[in-house]
XYZ file of C-alpha atoms in Angstrom:
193
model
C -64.116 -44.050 -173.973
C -65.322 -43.006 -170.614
C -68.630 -43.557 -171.202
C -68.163 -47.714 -171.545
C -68.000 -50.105 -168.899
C -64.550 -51.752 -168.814
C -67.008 -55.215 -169.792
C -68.233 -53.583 -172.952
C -64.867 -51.868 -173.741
C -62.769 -55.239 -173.851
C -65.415 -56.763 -175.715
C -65.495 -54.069 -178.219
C -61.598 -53.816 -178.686
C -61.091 -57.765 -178.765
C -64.119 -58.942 -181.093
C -61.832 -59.385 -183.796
C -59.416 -61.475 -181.696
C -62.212 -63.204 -180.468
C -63.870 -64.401 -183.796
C -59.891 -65.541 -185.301
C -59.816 -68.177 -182.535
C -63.363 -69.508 -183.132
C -62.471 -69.465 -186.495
C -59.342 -71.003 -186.400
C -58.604 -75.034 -186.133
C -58.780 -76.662 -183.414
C -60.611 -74.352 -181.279
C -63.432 -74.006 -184.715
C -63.406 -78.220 -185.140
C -65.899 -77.932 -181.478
C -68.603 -76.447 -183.364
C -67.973 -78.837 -186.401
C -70.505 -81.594 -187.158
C -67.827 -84.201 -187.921
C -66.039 -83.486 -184.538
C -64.426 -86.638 -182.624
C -62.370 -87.523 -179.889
C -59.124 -86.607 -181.784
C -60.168 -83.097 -182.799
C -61.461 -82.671 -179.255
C -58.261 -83.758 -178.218
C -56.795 -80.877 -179.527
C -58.956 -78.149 -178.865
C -58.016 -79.603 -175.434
C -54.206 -79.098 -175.934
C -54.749 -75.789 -177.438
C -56.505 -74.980 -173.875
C -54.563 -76.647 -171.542
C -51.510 -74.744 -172.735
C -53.095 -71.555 -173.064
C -54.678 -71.876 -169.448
C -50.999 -73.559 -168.045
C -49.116 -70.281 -169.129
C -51.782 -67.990 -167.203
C -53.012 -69.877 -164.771
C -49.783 -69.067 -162.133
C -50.261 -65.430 -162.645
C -54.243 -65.652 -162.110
C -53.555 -66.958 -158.682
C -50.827 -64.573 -157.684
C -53.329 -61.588 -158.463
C -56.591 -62.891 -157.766
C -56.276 -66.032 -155.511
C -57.686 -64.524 -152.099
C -61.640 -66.370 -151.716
C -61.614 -64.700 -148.806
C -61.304 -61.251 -150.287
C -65.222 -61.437 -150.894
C -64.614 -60.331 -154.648
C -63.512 -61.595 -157.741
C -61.170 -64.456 -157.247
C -59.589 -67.016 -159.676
C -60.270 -70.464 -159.658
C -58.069 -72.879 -160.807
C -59.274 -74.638 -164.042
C -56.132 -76.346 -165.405
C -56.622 -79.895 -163.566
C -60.231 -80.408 -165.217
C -58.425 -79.863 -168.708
C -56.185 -82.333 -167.435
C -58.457 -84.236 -166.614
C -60.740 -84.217 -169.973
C -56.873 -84.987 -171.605
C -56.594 -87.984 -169.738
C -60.084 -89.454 -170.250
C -59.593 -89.191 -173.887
C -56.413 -91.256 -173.558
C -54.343 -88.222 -174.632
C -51.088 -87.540 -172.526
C -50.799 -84.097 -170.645
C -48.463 -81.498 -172.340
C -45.447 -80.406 -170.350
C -45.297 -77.086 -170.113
C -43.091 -74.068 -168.486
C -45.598 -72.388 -166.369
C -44.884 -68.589 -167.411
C -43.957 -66.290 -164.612
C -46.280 -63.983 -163.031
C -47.520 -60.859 -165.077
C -46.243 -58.161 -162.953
C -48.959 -55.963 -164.158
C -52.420 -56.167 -162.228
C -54.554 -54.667 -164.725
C -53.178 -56.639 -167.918
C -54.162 -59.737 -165.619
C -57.201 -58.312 -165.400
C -57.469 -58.347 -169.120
C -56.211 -61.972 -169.343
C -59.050 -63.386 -166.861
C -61.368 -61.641 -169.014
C -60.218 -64.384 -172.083
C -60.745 -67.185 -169.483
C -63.133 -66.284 -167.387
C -65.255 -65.399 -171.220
C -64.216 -69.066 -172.266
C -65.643 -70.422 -169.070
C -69.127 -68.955 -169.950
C -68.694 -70.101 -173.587
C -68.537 -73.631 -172.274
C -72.257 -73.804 -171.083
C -73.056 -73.839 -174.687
C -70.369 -75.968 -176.017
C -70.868 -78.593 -172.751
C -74.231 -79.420 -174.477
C -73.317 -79.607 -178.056
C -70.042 -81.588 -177.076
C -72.176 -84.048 -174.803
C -74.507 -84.946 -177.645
C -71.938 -85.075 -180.693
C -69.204 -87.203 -178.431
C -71.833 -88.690 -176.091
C -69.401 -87.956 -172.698
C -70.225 -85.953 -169.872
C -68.558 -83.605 -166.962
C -67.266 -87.821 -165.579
C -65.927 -88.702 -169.104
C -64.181 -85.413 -171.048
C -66.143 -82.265 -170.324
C -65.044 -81.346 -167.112
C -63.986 -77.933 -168.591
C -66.362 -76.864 -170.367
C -68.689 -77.959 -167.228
C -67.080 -75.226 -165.284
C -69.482 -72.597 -166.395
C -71.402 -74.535 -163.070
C -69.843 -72.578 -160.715
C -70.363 -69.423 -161.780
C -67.088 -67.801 -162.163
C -68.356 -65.446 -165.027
C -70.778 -63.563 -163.670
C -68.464 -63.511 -160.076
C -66.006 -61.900 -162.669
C -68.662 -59.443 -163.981
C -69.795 -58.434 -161.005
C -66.500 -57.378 -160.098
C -65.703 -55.547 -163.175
C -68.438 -53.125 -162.508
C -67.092 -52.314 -159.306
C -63.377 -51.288 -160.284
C -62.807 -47.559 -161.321
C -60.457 -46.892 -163.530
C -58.492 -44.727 -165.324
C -58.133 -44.548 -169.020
C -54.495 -45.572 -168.949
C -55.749 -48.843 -166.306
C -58.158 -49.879 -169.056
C -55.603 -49.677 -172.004
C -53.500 -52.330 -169.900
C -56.890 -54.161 -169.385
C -57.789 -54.278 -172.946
C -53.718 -55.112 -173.855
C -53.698 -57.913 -171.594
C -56.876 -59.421 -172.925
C -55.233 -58.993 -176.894
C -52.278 -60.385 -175.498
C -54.598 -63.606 -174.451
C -55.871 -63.968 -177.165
C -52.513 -63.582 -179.421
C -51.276 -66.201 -177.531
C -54.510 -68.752 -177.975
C -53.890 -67.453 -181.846
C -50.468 -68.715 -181.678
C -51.319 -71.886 -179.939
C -53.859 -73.024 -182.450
C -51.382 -72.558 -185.233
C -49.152 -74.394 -183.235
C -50.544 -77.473 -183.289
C -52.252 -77.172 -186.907
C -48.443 -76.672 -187.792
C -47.504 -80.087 -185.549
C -50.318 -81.814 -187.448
C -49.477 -81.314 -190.405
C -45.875 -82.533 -190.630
């Protein structure tokens, strides 16, 4: 396990994680043909909540710019922002309290920070099927602009870490994407009642 970079580590142990929320509605309905405003409404709700309960946390551990590494930039107002150019009202939320453990954080940037560079594809495929841009919904998945993955990549390479710090790493990245999992069937299950 030594031999892996933490990168190719957490994408080896969460592949499977990661394809069940592509797959799964609403997060899959972005790569649909059919997609409209409604179903992009809810991928939106699926990712403002996810990014509301981790968002506090991400700060607390990685909010210094001037540390000259990896820092976390706050993404939840252009989600809010998307909501409320789609007419759709914001979700109230709890915000979660901070995860006490650095290296799990770690693990849970890694699910943002990856959906960040998944929205330079999905910007362009969203613009043309909904015909909006960053001004009109896609202020999200516009964020790949400022570069915050490969900040966040660059960074990885320089931490060295133990097995044990790399477990928690990989954990808190599962533990991301559990709780995107759990969003998605949330509101399928709201849907359909």
């Amino acid at each position: 396990m030594e031999n892996l970079s933490l990168l190719a580590l957490l994408r080896q142990q969460t592949a499977a994680k990661h394809r069940q929320v592509e797959q799964q509605a609403p997060i899959s309905a972005l790569m649909s043909a059919d997609l409209d405003d409604d179903g992009y409404l809810d991928a939106l709700f699926v990712l403002h909540d996810f990014v509301a309960s981790a968002e506090r946390s991400l700060q607390h551990h990685f909010g210094d710019q001037s540390s000259g590494t990896y820092y976390y930039m706050p993404r939840l107002r252009e989600i809010i922002r998307d909501i409320h150019q789609l007419q759709g009202i914001t979700p109230t939320y709890q915000p979660a309290t901070v995860e006490p453990c650095f290296y799990r954080a770690i693990g849970i940037a890694y699910v943002i920070e990856g959906s960040t560079a998944g929205g330079k594809i999905l910007a362009k495929r969203l613009a043309r099927q909904l015909r909006r841009d960053r001004n009109s919904g896609l202020a999200y998945f516009n964020f790949h602009r400022r570069g915050t993955w490969s900040l966040f990549q660059r960074w990885l390479k320089t931490l060295q870490l133990s097995s044990s710090q790399q477990q928690r790493c990989i954990s808190g990245a599962m533990d991301g994407f559990d709780t995107l999992l759990a969003q998605q069937h949330s509101i399928y299950q709201q849907q359909s009642c």
